[in-house]
Coordinates of C-alpha atoms in Angstrom, one line a residue:
X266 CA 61.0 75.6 151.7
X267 CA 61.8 76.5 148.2
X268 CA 58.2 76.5 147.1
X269 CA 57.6 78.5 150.3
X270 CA 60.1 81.3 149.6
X271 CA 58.5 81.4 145.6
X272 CA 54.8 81.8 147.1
X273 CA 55.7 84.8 149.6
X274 CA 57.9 86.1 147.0
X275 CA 61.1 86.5 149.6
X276 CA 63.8 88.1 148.7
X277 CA 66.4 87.1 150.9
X278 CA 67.2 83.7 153.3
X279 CA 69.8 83.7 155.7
X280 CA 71.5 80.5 156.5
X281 CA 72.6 79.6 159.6
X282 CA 74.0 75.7 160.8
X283 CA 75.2 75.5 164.5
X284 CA 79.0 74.3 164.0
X285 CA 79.4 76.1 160.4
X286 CA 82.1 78.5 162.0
X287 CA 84.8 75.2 161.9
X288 CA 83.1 73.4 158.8
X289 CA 80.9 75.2 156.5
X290 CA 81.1 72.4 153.5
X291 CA 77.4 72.0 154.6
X292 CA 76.1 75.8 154.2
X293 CA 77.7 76.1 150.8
X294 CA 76.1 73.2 149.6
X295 CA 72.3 74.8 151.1
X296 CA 73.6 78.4 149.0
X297 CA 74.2 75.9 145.9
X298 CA 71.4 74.1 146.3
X299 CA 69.0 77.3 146.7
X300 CA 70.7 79.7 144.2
X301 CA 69.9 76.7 141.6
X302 CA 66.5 76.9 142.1
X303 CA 65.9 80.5 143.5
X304 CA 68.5 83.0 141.0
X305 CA 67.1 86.0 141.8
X306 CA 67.2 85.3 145.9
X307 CA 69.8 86.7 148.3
X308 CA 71.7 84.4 149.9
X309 CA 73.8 84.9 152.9
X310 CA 75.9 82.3 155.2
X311 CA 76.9 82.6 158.5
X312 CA 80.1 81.1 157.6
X313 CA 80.8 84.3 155.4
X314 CA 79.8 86.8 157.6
X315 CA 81.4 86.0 160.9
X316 CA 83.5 82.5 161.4
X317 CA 83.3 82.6 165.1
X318 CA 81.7 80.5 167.7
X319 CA 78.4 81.6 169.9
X320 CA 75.9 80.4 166.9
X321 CA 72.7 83.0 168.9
X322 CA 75.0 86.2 167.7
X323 CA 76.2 84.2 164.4
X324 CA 72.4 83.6 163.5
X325 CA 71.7 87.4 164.8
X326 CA 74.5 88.7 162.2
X327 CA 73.2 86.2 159.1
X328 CA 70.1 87.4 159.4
X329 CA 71.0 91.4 159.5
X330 CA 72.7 90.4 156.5
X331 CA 70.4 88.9 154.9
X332 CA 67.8 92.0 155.7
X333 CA 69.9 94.6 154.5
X334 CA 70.7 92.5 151.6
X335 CA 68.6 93.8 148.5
X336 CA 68.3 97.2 149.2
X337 CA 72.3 97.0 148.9
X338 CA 72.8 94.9 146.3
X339 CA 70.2 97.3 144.2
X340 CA 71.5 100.5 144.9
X341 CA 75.2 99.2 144.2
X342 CA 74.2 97.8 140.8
X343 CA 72.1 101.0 140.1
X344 CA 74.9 103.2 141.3
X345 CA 76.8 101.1 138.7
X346 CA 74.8 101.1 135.8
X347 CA 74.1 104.8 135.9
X348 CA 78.2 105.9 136.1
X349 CA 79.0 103.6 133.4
X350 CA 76.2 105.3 131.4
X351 CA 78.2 108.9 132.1
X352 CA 81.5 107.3 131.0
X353 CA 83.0 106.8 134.8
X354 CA 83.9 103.3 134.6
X355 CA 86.5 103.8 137.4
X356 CA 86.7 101.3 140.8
X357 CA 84.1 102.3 143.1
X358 CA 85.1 101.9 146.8
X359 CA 82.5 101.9 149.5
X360 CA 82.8 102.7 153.1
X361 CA 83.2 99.6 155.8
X362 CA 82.5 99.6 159.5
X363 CA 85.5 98.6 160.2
X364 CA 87.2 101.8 159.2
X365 CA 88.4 101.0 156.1
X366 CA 86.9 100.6 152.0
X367 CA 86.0 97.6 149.7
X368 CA 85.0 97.5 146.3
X369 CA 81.3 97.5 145.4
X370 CA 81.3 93.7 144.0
X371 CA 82.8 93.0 148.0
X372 CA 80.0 95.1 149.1
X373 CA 77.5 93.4 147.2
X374 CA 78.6 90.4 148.4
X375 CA 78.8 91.3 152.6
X376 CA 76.5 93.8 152.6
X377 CA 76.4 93.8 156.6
X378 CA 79.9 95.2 156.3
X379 CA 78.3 98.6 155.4
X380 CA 76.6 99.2 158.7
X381 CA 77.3 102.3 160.2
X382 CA 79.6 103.2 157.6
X383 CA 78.5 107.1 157.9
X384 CA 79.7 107.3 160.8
X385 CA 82.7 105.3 161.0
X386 CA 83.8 108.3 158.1
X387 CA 83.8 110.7 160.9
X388 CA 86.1 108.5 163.1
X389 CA 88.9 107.9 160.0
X390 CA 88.9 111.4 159.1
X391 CA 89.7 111.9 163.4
X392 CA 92.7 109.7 162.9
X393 CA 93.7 111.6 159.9
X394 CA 93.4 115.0 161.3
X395 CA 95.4 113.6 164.4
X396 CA 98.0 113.2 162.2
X397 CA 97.6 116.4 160.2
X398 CA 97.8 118.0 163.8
X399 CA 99.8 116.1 166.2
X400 CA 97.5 115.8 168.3
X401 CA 97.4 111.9 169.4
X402 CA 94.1 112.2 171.5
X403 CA 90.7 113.3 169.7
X404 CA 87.5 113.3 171.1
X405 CA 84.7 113.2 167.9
X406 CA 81.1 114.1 168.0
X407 CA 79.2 114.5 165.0
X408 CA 75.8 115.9 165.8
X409 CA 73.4 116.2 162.4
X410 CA 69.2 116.3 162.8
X411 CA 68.4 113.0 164.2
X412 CA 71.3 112.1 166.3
X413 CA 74.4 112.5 168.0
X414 CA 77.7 110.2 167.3
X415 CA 80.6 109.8 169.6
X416 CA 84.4 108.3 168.8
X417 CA 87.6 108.5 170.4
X418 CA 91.0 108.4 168.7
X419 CA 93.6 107.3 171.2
X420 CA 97.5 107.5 170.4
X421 CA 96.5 108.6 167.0
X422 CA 94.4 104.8 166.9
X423 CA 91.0 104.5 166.3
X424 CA 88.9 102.6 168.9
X425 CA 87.8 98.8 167.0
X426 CA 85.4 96.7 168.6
X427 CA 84.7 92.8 167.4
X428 CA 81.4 92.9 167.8
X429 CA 78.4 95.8 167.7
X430 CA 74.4 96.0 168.9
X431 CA 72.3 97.8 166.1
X432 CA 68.2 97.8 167.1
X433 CA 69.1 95.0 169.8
X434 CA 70.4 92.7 167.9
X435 CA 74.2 91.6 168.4
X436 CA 76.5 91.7 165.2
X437 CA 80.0 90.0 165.0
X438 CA 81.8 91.9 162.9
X439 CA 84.5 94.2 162.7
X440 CA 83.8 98.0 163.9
X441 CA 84.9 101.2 164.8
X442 CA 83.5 101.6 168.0
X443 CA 80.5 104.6 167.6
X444 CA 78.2 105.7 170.9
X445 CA 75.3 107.1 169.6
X446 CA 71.9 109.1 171.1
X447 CA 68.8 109.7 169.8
X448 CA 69.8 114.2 170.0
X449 CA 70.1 116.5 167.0
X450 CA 68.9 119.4 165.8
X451 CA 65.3 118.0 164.7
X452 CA 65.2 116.8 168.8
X453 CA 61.9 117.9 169.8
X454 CA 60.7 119.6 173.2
X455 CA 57.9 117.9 174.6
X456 CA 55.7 118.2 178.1
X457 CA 55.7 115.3 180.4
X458 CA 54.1 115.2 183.6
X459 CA 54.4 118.6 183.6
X460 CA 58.5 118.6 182.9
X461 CA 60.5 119.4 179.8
X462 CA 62.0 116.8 177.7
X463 CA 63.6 117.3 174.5
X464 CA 63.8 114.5 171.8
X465 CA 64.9 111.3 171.4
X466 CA 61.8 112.1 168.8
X467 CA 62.7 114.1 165.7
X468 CA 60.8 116.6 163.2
X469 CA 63.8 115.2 161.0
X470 CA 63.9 117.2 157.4
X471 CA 60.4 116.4 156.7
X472 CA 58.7 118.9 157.9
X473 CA 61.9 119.6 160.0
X474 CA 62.1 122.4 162.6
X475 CA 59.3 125.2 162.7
X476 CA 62.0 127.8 161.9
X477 CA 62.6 125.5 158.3
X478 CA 58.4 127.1 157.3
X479 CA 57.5 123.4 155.7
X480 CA 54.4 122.7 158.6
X481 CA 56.6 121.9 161.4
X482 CA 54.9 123.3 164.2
X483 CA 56.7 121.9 167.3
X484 CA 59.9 123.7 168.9
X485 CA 63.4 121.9 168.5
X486 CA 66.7 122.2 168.9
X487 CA 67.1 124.3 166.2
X488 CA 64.8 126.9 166.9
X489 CA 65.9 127.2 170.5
X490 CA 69.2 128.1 168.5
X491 CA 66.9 130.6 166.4
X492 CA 65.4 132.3 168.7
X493 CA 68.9 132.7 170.8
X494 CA 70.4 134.1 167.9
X495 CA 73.3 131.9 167.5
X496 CA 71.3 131.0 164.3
X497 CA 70.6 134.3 161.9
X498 CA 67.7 133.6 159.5
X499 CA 70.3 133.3 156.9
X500 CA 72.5 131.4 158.5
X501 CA 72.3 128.5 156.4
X502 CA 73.5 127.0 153.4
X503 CA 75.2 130.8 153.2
X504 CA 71.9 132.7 153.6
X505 CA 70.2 130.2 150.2
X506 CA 67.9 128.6 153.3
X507 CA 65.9 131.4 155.0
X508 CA 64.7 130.6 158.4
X509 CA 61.4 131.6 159.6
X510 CA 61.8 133.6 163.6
X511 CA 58.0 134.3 163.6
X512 CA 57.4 130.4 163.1
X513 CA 59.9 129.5 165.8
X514 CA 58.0 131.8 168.3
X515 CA 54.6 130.4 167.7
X516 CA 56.5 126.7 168.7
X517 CA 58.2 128.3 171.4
X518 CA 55.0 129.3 173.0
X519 CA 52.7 126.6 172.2
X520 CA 55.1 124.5 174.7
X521 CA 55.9 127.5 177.0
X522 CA 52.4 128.7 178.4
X523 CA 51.7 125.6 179.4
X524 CA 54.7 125.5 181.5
X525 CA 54.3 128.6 182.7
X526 CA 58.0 130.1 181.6
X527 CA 58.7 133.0 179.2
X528 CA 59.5 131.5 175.6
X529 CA 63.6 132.7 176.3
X530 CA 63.5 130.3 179.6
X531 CA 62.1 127.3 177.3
X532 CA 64.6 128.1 174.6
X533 CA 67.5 128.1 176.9
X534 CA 66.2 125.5 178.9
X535 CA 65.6 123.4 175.6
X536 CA 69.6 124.1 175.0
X537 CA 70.4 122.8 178.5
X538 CA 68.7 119.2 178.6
X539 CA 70.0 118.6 175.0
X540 CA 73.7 119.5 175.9
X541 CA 73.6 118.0 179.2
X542 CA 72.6 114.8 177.7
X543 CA 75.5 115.1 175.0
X544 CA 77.3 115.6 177.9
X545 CA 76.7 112.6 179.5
X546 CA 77.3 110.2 176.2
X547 CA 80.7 112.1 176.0
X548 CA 81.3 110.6 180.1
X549 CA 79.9 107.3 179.1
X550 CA 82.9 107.1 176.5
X551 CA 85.7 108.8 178.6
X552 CA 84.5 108.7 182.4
X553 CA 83.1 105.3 182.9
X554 CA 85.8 103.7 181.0
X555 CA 88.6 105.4 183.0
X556 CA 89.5 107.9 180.3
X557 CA 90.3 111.8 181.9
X558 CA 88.6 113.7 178.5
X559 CA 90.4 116.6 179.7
X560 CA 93.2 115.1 178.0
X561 CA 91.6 115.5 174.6
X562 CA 91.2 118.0 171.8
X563 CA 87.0 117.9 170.8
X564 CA 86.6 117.4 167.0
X565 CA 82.7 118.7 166.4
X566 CA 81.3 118.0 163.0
X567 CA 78.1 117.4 161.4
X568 CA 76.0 120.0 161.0
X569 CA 74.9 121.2 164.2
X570 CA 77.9 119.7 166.2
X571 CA 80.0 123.2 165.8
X572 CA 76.9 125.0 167.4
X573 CA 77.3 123.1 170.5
X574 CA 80.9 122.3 170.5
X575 CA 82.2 124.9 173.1
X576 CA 79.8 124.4 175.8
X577 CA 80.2 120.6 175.5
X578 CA 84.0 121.3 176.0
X579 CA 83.1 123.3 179.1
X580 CA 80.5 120.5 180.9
X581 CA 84.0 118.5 180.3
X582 CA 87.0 120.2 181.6
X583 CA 88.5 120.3 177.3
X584 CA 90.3 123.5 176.7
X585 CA 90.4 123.1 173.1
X586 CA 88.1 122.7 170.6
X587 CA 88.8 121.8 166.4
X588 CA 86.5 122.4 163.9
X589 CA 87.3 120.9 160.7
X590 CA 86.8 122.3 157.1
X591 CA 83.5 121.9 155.9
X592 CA 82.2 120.0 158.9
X593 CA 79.1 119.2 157.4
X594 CA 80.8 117.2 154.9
X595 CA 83.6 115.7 157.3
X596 CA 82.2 112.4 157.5
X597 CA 82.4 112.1 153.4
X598 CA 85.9 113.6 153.8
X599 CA 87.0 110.9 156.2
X600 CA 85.6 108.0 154.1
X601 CA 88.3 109.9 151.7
X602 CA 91.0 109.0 153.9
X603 CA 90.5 105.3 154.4
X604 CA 92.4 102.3 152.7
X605 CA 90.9 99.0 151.7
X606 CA 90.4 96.9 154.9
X607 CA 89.5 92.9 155.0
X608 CA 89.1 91.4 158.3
X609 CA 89.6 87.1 159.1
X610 CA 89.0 85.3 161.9
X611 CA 89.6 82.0 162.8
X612 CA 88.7 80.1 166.1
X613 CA 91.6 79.4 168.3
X614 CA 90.0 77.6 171.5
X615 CA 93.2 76.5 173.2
X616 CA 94.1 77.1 177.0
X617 CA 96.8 79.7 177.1
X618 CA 99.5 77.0 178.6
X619 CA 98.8 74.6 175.8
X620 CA 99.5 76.6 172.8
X621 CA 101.7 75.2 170.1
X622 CA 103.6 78.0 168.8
X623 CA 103.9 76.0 165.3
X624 CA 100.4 75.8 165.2
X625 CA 99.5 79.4 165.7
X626 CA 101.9 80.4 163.3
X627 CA 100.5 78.0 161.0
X628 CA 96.9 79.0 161.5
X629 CA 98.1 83.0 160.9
X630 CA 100.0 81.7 158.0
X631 CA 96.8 80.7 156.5
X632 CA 95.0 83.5 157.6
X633 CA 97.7 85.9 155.8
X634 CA 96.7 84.2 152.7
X635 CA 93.3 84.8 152.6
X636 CA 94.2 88.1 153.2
X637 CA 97.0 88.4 150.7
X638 CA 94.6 86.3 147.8
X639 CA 92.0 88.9 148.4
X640 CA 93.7 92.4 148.6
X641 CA 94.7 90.7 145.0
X642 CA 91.1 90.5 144.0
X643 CA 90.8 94.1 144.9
X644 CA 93.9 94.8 143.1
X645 CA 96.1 96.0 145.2
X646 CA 99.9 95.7 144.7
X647 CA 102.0 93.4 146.8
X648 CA 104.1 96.2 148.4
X649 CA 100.6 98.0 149.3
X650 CA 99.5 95.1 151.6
X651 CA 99.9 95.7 155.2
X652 CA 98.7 93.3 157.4
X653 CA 97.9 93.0 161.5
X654 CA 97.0 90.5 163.7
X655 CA 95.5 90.3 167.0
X656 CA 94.0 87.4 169.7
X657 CA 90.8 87.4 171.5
X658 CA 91.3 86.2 175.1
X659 CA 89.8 86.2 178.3
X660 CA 90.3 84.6 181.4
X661 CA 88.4 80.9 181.9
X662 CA 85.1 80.8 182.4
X663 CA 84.2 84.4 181.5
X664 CA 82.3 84.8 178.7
X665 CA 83.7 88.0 176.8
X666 CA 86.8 88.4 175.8
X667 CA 90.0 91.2 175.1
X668 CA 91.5 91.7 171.9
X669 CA 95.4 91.7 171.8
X670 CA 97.5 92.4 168.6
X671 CA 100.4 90.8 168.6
X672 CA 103.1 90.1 165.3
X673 CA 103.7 86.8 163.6
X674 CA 106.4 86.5 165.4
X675 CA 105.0 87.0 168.6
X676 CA 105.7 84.2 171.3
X677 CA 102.6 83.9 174.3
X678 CA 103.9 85.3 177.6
X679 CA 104.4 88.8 175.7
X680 CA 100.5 88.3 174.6
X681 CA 99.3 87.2 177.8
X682 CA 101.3 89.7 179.7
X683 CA 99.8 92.4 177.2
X684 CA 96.6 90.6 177.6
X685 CA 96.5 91.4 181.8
X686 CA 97.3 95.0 181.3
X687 CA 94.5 95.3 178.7
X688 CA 91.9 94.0 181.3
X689 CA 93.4 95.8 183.8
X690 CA 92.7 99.3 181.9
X691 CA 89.4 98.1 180.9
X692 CA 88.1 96.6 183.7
X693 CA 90.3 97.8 186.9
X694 CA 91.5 94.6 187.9
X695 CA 93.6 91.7 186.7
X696 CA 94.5 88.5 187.9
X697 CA 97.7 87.1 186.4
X698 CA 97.7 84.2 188.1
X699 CA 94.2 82.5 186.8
X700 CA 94.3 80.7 183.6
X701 CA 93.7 82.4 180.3
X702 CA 92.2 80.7 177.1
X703 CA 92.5 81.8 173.5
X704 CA 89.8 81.9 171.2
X705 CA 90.1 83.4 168.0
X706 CA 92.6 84.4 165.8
X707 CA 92.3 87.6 164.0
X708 CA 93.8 89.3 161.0
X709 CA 93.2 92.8 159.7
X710 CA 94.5 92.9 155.8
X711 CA 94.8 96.3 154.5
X712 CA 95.8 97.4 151.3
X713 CA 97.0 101.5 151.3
X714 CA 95.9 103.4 148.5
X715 CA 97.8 106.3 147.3
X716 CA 96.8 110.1 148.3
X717 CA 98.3 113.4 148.3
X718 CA 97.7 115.6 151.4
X719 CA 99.3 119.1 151.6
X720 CA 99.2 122.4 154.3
X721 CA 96.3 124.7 153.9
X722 CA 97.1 128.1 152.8
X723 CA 94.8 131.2 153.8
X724 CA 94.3 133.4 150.5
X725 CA 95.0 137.5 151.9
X726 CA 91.2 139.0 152.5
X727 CA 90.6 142.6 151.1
X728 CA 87.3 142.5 153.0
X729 CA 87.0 141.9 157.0
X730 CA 85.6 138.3 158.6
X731 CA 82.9 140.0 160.0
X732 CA 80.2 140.4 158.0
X733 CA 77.6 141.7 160.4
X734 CA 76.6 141.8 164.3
X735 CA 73.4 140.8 166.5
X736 CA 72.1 140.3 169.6
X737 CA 73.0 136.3 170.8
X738 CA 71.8 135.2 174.2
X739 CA 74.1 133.3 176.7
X740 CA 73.7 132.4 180.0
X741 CA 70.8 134.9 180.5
X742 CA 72.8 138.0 179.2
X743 CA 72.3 139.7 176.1
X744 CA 75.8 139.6 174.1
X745 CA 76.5 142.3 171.1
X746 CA 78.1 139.4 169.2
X747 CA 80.6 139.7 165.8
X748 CA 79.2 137.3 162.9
X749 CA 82.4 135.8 160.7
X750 CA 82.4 134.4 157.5
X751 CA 84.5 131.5 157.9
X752 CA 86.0 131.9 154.4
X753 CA 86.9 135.3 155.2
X754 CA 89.1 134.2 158.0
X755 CA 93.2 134.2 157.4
X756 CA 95.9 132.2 159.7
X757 CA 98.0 135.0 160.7
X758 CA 95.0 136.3 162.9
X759 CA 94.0 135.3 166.4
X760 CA 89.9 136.6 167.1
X761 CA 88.1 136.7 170.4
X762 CA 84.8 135.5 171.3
X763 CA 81.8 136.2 171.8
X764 CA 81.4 135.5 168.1
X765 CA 79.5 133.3 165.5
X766 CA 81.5 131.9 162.5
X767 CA 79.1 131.1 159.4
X768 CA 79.6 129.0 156.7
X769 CA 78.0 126.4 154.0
X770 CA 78.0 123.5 156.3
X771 CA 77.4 124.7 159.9
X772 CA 77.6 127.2 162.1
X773 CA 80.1 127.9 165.3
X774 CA 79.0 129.6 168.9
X775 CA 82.2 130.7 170.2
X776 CA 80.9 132.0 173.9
X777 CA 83.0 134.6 175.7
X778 CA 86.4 133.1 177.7
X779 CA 86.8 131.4 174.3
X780 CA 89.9 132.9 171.6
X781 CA 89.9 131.4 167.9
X782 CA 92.4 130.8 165.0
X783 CA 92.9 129.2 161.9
X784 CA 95.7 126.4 161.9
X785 CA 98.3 125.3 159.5
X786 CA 95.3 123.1 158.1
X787 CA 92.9 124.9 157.8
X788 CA 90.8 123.7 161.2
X789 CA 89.1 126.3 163.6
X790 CA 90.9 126.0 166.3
X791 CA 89.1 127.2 169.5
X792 CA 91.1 127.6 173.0
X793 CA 89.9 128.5 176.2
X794 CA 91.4 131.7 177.9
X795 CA 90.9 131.2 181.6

């Protein structure tokens, strides 16, 4: 095999032994035996990226690992060697799936663990801005070119998942749960069988949208936004972008003679499939899983996600909508907000009845310091470490389980009884009388880092919000509509819609029925009237 990996030049082997979830003596002894002869190979072990039975999604997980391996470990040590070259020789944190940060030498060595990590920015700065606003229900969609991300913040909580699916394959790791589409503003409209669809294909940036004049010559999103008028040709990037109408209008046709509809139907029309599908990702999260989303406030960043923020409200019965500051850089300002986060597991295959209380105590004593040893390798204070557990159980015989948190000190019928009102909410039914098993253990190991957060305070204006007017379509009708410069706006003023609100990051549509304000933080706040 070694000679093998030398010929083909590989660059990375994932290693994978079927019980090396209880006992993984033998996969360190295959890294040692392969990092002696092959230094300059990757080398990742199942046993380090998920200890957990079900060796199919344990192999899956190694070898994702393993895959994403070089390109990480290269553009950490680059990112490295280049800031130390500047004089920044300060601890670099990167962004986990799991919601929270790790060093760069952790990152290097589980590189899986920065999966989704974009996203999962968006969700942490949703629980921070729950707290900012006392609001303990948040509904997040971040909408940029390509796609269209969705996260829920429940009692001020993110939602975590044990496991994840990324191009098929199934991941055991630790994740903030993210529902993603294939809608954005690059979606493109496209003929079939003589219908409309828009997207899940992309212009992306390169050559982007026809209105972006760089050879794109197939209508999106965007330009349906264009050629509404809820973009301006200088709407973006505060007017340093100039969009091309006339380019928009030669895409809006090529698609619309065929179909035999004026270029303002296909625009509109290109506006209703793509919000109806957001739509229906934002039931798939709430609805289906017996959440009412009328109970939430919608959080819409990214940079399109403000455009289409108050309609999306409307498909769902929300009557208020927050955009944060700078929404097209809320993800990065979530990833602000995070602490380091370590995740254990260990397997815990014992029927509920037969659990030794001593043992499980013992096995989360153990597990607590792992956790404890490395928050110290990450340097993080004693009285910084915070640390959670939680069970994975399901009922016997079923294959996917529930997890529970509980405290060290927790005793099983409180666990079990939490664990039937979990599957209950999740599933609609219990059964408190069948037989549960246990079957891992899990420990979340969080070390707080220090941040200061304080009120936003509007500056006095000499100069008006709005900045100009023109003609936006809505619902068929020509609107006379207000255009706001976001930075303009102060918090002692309550505005009115129709009206667009402009900025570097995005852009809002604010239909009529709708009232807006600035709030304490410095979040658009949009309410419905009637």
């Amino acid at each position: 095999m070694i000679d093998i990996v030398k010929r083909e030049a590989v660059t990375a082997i994932a290693v994978c032994f079927l019980h090396a979830f209880t006992n993984p003596a033998h996969e360190h002894r295959a890294r040692d035996i392969l990092r002696a002869a092959l230094p300059d190979v990757s080398i990742s072990l199942s046993s380090d990226i998920a200890k957990e039975w079900r060796e199919y999604e344990r192999a899956s997980s190694v070898a994702m690992d393993a895959y994403v391996a070089p390109v990480v470990e290269l553009y950490l040590k680059t990112l490295r060697t280049e800031l130390s070259k500047g004089g920044m020789d300060k601890t670099i944190h990167v962004m986990r799936s799991n919601g929270g940060v790790m060093t760069d030498r952790m990152a290097r060595d589980q590189p899986i663990s920065t999966l989704l990590s974009g996203p999962v920015g968006g969700a942490i700065g949703c629980v921070q801005l729950s707290k900012d606003t006392l609001r303990a229900n948040l509904l997040g969609i971040d909408m940029g070119g390509t796609s269209f991300d969705l996260t829920l913040v429940i009692d001020g909580q993110p939602q975590l998942s044990t496991e994840a699916t990324l191009e098929g394959l199934p991941l055991l790791m630790s994740v903030v749960d993210i529902h993603t589409i294939g809608t954005g503003g690059g979606s493109i409209a496209w003929i079939e069988a003589g219908g409309l669809r828009v997207g899940p294909k992309s212009a992306g940036s390169q050559p982007g949208p026809a209105c972006y004049g760089r050879g794109g010559t197939e209508p999106t999103v965007t330009d349906a936004n264009l050629y509404l008028g809820r973009l301006g040709s200088n709407s973006l990037l505060s007017g340093r972008m100039t969009l091309e109408p006339d380019a928009t209008r030669r895409a809006m046709t090529k698609i619309a003679q065929p179909l035999g509809i004026s270029e303002l139907e296909l625009a509109e029309g290109i506006l209703a499939i793509s919000n109806a599908k957001m739509a229906d990702a934002m039931r798939t999260i709430t609805v289906e899983k017996g959440i009412d989303p009328r109970d939430f406030t919608l959080v819409a960043y990214g940079g399109a996600g403000p455009m289409h923020a108050v309609e999306l409200a409307y498909e769902l019965e929300i009557r208020e909508v927050l955009i944060p500051r700078f929404p097209g850089a809320f993800s990065a300002w979530g990833m602000l907000q995070s602490d380091i986060r370590s995740d254990f597991t260990c397997n815990f295959f014992v029927p509920a009845d037969e659990v030794e209380f001593t043992l499980m105590r013992n096995v989360c004593a153990s597990l607590q310091e792992q956790g404890r040893a490395l928050l110290g390798q990450e340097h993080v204070l004693s009285e910084n470490m915070g640390f959670a557990f939680a069970a994975d159980l399901r009922y016997a015989g079923q294959e996917n389980t529930l997890s529970i948190p509980f405290t060290d000190e927790s005793t099983v019928p409180p666990i079990l009884q939490a664990f039937h009102a979990a599957h209950e909410r999740r599933f609609g039914h219990a059964q408190p009388d069948n037989p549960v098993e246990f079957v891992n253990l899990r420990l979340a190991a969080v070390g707080h880092l220090a941040r200061k957060r304080q009120a936003f305070t509007s500056t006095p204006q000499a100069h008006s919000p709005v900045v100009g007017e023109r003609e936006v379509i809505f619902g068929g009708q020509t609107l006379r509509t207000s255009i706001f410069q976001r930075g303009l706006l102060t918090d002692q003023t309550r505005y009115c819609g129709p009206a667009v609100i402009e900025e570097e990051s995005a852009t809002t549509f604010i239909p009529p029925g709708y009232a807006f304000r600035l709030d304490d933080w410095g979040n658009l706040l949009i309410q419905r009237e009637v």
